[in-house]
Tab-separated table of C-alpha atoms and ligand atoms in Angstrom:
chain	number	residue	atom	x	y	z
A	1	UNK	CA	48.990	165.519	67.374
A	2	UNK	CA	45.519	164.541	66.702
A	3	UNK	CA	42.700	166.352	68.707
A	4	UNK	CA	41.320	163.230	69.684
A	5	UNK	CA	44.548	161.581	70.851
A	6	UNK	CA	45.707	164.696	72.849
A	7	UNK	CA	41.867	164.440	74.702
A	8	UNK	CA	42.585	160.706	74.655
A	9	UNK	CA	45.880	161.078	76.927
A	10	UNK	CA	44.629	163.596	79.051
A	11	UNK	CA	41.575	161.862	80.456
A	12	UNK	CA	42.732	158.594	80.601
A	13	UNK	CA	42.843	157.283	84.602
A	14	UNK	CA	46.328	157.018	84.838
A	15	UNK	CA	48.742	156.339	88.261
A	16	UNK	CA	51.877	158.557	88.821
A	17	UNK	CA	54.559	156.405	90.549
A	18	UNK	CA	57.905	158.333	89.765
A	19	UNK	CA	57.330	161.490	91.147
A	20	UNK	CA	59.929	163.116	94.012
A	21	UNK	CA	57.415	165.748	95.784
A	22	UNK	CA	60.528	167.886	96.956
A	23	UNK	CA	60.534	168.363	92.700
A	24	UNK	CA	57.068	169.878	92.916
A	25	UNK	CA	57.979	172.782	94.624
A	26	UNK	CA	57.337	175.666	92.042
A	27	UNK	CA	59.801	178.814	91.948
A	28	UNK	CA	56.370	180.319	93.344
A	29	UNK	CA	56.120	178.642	96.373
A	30	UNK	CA	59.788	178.648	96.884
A	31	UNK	CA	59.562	182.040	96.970
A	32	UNK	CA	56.444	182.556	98.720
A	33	UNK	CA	57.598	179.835	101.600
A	34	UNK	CA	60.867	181.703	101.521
A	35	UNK	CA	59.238	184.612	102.934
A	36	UNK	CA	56.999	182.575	104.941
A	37	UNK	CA	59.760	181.341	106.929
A	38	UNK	CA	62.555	184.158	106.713
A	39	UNK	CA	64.623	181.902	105.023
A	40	UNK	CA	67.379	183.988	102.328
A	41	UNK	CA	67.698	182.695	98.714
A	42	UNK	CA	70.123	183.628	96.868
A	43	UNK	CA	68.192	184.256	93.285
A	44	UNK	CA	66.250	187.749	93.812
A	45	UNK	CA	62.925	186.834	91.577
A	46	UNK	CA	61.081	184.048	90.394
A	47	UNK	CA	62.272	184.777	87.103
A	48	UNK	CA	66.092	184.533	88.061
A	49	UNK	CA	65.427	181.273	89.891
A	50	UNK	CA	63.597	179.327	86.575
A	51	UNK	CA	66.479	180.947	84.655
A	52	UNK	CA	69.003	179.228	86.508
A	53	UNK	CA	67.038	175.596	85.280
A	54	UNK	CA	69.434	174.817	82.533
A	55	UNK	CA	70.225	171.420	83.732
A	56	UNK	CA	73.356	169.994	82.019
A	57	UNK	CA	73.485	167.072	83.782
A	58	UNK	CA	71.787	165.146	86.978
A	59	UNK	CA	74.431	166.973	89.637
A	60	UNK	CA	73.634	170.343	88.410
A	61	UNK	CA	69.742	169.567	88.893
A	62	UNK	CA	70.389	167.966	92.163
A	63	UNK	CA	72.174	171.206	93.236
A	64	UNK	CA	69.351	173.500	93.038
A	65	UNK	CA	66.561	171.000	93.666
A	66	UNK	CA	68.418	171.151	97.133
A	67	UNK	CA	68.644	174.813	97.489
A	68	UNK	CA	64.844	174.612	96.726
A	69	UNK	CA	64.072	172.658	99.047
A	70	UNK	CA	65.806	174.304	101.784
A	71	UNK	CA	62.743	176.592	102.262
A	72	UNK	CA	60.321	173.912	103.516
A	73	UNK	CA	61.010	173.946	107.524
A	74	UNK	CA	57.522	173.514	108.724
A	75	UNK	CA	54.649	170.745	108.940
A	76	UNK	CA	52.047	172.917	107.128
A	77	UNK	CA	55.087	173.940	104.499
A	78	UNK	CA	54.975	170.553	103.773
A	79	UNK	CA	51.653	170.097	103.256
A	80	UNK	CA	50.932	173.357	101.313
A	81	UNK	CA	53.875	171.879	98.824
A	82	UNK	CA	52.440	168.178	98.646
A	83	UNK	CA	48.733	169.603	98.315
A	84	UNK	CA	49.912	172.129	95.081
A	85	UNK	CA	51.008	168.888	93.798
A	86	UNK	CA	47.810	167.229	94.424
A	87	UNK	CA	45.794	169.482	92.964
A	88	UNK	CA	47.880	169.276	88.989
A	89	UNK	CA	47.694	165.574	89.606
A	90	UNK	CA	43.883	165.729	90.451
A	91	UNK	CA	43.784	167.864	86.995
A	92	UNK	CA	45.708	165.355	85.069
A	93	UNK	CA	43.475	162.479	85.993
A	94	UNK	CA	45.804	161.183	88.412
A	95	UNK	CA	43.989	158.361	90.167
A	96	UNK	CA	46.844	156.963	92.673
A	97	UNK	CA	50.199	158.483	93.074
A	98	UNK	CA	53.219	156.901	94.790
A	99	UNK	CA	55.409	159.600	95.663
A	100	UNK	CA	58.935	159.688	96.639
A	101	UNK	CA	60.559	161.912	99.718
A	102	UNK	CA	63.492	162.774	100.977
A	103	UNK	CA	63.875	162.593	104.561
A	104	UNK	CA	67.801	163.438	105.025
A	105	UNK	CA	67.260	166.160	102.928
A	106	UNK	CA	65.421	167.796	105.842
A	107	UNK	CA	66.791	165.875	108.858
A	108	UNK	CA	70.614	167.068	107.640
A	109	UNK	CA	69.108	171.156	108.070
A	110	UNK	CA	67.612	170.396	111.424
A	111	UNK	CA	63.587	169.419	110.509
A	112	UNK	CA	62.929	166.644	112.135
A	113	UNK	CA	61.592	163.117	110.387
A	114	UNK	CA	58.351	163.696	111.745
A	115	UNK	CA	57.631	166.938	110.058
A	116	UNK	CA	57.967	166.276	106.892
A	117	UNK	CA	56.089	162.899	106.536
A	118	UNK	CA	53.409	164.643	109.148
A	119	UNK	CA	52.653	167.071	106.420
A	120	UNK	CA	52.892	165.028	103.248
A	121	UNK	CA	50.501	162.315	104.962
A	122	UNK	CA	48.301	164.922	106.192
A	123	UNK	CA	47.905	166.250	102.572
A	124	UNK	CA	47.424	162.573	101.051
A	125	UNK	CA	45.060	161.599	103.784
A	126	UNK	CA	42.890	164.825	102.704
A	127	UNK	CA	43.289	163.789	98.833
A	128	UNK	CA	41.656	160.638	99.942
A	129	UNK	CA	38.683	161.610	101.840
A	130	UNK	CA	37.960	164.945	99.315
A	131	UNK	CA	38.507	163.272	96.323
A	132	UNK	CA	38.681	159.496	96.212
A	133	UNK	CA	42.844	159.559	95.525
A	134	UNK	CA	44.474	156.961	96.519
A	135	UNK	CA	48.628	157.118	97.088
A	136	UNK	CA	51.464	155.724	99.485
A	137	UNK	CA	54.694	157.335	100.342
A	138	UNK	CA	58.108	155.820	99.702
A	139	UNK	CA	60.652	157.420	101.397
A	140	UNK	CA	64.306	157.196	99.226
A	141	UNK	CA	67.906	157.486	101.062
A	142	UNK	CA	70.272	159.515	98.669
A	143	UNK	CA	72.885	157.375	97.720
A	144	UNK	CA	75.799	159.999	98.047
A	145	UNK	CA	75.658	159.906	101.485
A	146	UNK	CA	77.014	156.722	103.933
A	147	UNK	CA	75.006	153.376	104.520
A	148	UNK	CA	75.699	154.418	108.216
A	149	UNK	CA	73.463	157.624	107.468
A	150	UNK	CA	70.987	155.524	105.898
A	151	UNK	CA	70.407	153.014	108.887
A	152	UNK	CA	70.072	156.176	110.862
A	153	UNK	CA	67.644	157.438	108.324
A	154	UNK	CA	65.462	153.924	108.891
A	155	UNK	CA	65.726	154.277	112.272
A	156	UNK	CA	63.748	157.679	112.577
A	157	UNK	CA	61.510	156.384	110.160
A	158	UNK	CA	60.300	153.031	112.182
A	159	UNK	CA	57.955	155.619	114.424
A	160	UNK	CA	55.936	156.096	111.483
A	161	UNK	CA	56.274	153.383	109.756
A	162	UNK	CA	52.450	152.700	109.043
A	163	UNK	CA	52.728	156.231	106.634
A	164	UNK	CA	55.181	154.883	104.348
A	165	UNK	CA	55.189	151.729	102.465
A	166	UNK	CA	58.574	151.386	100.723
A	167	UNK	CA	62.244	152.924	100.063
A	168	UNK	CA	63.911	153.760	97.167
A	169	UNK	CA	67.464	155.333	96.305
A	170	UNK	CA	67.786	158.335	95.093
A	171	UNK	CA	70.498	161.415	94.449
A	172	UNK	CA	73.552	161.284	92.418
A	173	UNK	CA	73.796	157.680	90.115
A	174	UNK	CA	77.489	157.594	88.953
A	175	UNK	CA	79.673	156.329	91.770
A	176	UNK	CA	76.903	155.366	94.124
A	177	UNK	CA	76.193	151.988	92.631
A	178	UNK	CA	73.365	149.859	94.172
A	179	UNK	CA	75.625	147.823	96.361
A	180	UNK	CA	76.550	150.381	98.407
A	181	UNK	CA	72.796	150.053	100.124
A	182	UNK	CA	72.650	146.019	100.047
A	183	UNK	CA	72.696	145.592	103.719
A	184	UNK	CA	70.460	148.547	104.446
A	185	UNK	CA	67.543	147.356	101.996
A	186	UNK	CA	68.026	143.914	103.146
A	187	UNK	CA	66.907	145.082	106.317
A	188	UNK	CA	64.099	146.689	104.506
A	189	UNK	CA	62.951	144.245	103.249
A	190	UNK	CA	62.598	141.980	106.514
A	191	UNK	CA	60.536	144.987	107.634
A	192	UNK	CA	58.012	143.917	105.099
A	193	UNK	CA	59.063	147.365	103.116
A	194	UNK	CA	58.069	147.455	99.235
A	195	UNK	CA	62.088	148.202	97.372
A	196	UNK	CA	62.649	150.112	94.418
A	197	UNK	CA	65.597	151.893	92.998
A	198	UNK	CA	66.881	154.622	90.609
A	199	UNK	CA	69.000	152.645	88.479
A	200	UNK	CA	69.907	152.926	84.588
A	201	UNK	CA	69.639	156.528	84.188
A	202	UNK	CA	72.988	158.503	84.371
A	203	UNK	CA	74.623	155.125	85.305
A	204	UNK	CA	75.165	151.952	83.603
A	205	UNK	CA	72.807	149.070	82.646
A	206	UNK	CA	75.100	147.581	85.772
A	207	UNK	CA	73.680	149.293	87.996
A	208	UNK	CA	70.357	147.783	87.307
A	209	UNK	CA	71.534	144.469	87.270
A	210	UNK	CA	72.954	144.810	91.185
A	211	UNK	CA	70.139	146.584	91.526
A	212	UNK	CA	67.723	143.632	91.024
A	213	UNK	CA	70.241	141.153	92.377
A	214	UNK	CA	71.647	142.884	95.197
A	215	UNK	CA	68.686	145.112	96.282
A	216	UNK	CA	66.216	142.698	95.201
A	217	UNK	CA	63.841	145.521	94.385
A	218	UNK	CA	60.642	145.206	92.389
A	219	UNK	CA	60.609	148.188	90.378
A	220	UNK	CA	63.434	150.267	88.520
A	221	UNK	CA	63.188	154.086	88.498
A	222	UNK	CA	64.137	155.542	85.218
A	223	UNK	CA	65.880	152.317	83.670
A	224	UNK	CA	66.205	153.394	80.118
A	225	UNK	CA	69.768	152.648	79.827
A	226	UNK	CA	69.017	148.949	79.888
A	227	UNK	CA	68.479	148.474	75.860
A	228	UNK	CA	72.784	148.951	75.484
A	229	UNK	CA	72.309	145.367	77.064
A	230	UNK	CA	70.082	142.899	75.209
A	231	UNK	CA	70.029	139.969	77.837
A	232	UNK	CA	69.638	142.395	80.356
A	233	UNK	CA	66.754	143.848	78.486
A	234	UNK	CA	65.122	140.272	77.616
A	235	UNK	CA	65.480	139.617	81.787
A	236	UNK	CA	62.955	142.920	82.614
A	237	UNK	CA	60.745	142.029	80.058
A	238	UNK	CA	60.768	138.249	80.751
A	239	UNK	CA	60.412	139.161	84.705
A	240	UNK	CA	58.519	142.080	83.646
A	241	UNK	CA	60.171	144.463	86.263
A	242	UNK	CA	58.618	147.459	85.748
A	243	UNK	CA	60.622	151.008	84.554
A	244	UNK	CA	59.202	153.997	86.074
A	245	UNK	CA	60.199	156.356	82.775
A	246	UNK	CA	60.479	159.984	82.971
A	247	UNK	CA	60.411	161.759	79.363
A	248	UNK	CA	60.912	165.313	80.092
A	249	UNK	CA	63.569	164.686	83.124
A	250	UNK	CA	65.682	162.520	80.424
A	251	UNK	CA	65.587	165.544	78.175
A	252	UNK	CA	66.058	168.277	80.778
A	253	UNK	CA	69.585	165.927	82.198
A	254	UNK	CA	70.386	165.298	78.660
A	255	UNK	CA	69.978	161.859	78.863
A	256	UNK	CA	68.811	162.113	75.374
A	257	UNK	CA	69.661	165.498	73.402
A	258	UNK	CA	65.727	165.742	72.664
A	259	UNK	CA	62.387	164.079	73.171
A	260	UNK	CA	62.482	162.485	69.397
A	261	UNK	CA	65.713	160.930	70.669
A	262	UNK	CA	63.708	159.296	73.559
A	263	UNK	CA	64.164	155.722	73.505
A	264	UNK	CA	60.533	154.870	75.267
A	265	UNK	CA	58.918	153.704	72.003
A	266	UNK	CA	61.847	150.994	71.434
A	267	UNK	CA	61.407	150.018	75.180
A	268	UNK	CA	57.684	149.288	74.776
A	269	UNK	CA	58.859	147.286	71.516
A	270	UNK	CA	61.350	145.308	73.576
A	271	UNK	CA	58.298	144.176	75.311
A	272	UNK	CA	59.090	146.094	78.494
A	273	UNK	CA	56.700	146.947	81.520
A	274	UNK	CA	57.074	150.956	81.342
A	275	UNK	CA	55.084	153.795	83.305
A	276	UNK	CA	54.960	157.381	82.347
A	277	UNK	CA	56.254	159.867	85.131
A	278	UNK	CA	57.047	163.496	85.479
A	279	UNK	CA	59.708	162.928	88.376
A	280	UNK	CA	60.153	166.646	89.214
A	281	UNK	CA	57.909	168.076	87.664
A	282	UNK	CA	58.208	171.825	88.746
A	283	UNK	CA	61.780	171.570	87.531
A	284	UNK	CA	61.629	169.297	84.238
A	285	UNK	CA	59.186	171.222	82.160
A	286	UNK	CA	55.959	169.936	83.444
A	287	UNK	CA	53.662	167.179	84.994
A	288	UNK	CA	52.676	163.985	83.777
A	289	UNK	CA	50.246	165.078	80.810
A	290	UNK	CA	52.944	167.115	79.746
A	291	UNK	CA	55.067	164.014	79.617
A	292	UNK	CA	51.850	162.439	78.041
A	293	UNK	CA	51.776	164.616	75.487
A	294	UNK	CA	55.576	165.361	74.073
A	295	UNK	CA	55.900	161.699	74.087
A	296	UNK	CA	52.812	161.186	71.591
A	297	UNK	CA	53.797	164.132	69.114
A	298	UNK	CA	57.160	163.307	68.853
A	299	UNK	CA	56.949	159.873	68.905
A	300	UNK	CA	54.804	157.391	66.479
A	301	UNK	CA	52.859	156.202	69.113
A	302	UNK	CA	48.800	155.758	69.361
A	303	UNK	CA	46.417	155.054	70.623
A	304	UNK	CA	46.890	151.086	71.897
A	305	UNK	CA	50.291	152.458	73.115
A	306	UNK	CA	48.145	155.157	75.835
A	307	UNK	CA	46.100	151.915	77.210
A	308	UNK	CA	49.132	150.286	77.969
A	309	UNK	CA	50.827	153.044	79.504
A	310	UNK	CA	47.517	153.730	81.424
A	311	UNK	CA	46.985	150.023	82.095
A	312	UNK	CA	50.643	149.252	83.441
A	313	UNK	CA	50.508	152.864	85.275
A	314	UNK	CA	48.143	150.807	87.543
A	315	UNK	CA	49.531	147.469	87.514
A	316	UNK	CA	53.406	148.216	88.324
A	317	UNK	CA	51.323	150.265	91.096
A	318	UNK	CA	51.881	148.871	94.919
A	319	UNK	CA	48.419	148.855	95.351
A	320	UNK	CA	46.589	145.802	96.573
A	321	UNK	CA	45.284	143.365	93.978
A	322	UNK	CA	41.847	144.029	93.822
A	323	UNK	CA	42.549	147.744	93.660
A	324	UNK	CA	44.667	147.526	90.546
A	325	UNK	CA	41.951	145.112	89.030
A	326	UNK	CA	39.248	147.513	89.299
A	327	UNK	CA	41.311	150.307	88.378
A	328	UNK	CA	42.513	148.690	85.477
A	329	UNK	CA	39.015	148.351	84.491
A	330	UNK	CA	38.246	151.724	84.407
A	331	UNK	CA	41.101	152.087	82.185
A	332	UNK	CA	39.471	149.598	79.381
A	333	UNK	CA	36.134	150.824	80.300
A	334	UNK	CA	37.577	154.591	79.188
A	335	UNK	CA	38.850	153.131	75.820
A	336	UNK	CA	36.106	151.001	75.041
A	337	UNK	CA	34.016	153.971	74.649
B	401	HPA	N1	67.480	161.234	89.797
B	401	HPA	C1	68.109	161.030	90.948
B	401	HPA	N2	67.755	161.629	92.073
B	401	HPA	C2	66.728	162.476	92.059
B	401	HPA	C3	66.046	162.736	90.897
B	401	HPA	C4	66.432	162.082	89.699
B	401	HPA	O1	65.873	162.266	88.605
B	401	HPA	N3	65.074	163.642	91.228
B	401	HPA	C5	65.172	163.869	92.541
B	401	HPA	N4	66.188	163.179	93.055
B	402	ZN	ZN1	63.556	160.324	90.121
């Protein structure tokens, strides 16, 4: 890739929106909060643990992104893990970051709700005041477990509902379609909560149709399934709903054999609203310049295709209006010059 481009993509102001912080944790800090807490892995070294990241599919990612996360039992363990991923955000010129959490994950092993959003708000609050980031917290409910679990799951989060601002849906795709949730985001959403959902990755275009009809949410994580359906494809781009993509992750699950196979150039063609994400980035092969950047060299995109990714990072964002427009400003200010 051209020197210019690569510099190009790497400084641009840019807003990560698809990004599940449990997927930050390194095999480092795995293993360092592993001893921390007393807690018994069962891979002996850091090297043994990355080794065992050959991903066939999303269940046998899901697997050991949930042994990973088994570690984190503390407040400050989830701070230390949410400020690591601060700091490669802060690097990648990360301006605002919506980041999505797990709560059940925890709750189900005994760490109660209020842990784990005490120490990723703590962390974002300090991101804020030390260096100007802006993010919000959307908490997801994994969809292989009952509606019943995720009511319970709302409950314990209304105590602290002023450090979240949405829900999404998370956790295995195939056989958990969107419907499943209906009545639980409905609720959400007469809470005033901001609704988006994984849909369109392992699963069906299907799914993102119920997901927009039956959830009613405003953004679609992943969503690159959509183009095997052209009226559903002509809908998000006429509504312009946008897809929070995630390059490496679709290579890693083998959504697409490899990142020349990607279909994200032919989704910005089809006129599409679409963000560039690293999703978990500790297990997918990198964060979201990484993303940036095997997109770019593998793909024939340029430069007008980076300030629309940066642009749109920004407006699919859930930040108020006036945020976005000054953001958004930066970003034409940056490629102006
Ligand atoms: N898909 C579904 N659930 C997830 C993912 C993903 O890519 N990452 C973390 N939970
Ligand atoms: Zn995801």
């Amino acid at each position: 890739m051209d020197a210019g481009l690569r510099h190009m993509l790497e400084r641009m102001p840019k807003a990560e929106l698809h990004m599940h912080i449990e997927g930050s944790l390194e095999p480092e800090l795995i293993f360092a909060l592993a001893a921390r807490n007393g807690v018994a892995l069962k891979y002996r070294s850091v090297d043994e643990l990355r080794h065992a990241y050959a991903f066939t599919d999303l269940q046998s990612f899901l697997d050991i992104y949930y042994a990973g996360a088994s570690v984190l039992l503390k407040e400050q363990d989830f701070y230390d893990m949410t400020r690591a991923y601060l700091e490669r955000a802060r690097a990648d010129n990360v301006r605002h970051a919506e980041l999505f959490f797990d709560p059940q994950t925890h709750t189900e092993r005994g760490v109660s709700f209020g842990t784990a959003i005490g120490g990723i708000h703590r962390a974002l609050q300090d991101a804020r005041t030390e260096w100007g980031m802006s993010s919000a917290l959307i908490m997801c409910f994994l969809r292989h477990l009952s509606e019943e679990e995720a009511f319970a799951t709302l409950e314990q989060a209304l105590p602290y509902r002023d450090k979240f601002i949405g829900v999404g849906l998370d956790s295995s795709e195939r056989g958990h379609p969107p419907e499943k949730f209906a009545r639980v985001f409905a609720r959400c959403r007469e809470l005033g909560l901001r609704l988006v959902a994984h849909a369109g990755e392992e699963g069906p275009p299907e799914y993102i149709r119920t997901a927009l009809d039956l959830l009613q949410v405003e953004r679609i994580d992943h969503g690159v399934r959509c183009l095997e359906d052209a009226e559903l494809t002509l809908r998000l781009a006429r509504d312009k709903v946008p897809l929070t993509v995630c390059p490496l992750s679709n290579v890693r699950l083998r959504v697409f054999d490899k990142a020349a196979d990607h279909n994200l150039m032919r989704l910005l063609e089809a006129g599409l609203t679409v963000t560039v994400n690293s999703d978990d980035p500790a297990y997918f092969g990198g964060y979201v310049n990484d993303n940036f950047r095997e997109m770019f060299a593998v793909l024939p995109l340029g430069r007008t295709h980076a300030h629309q990714l940066a642009r749109d990072s920004f407006s699919a964002s859930f930040l108020p209006p006036a945020e976005k427009q000054k953001l958004m400003a930066e970003v034409d200010a940056f490629f102006a010059s």
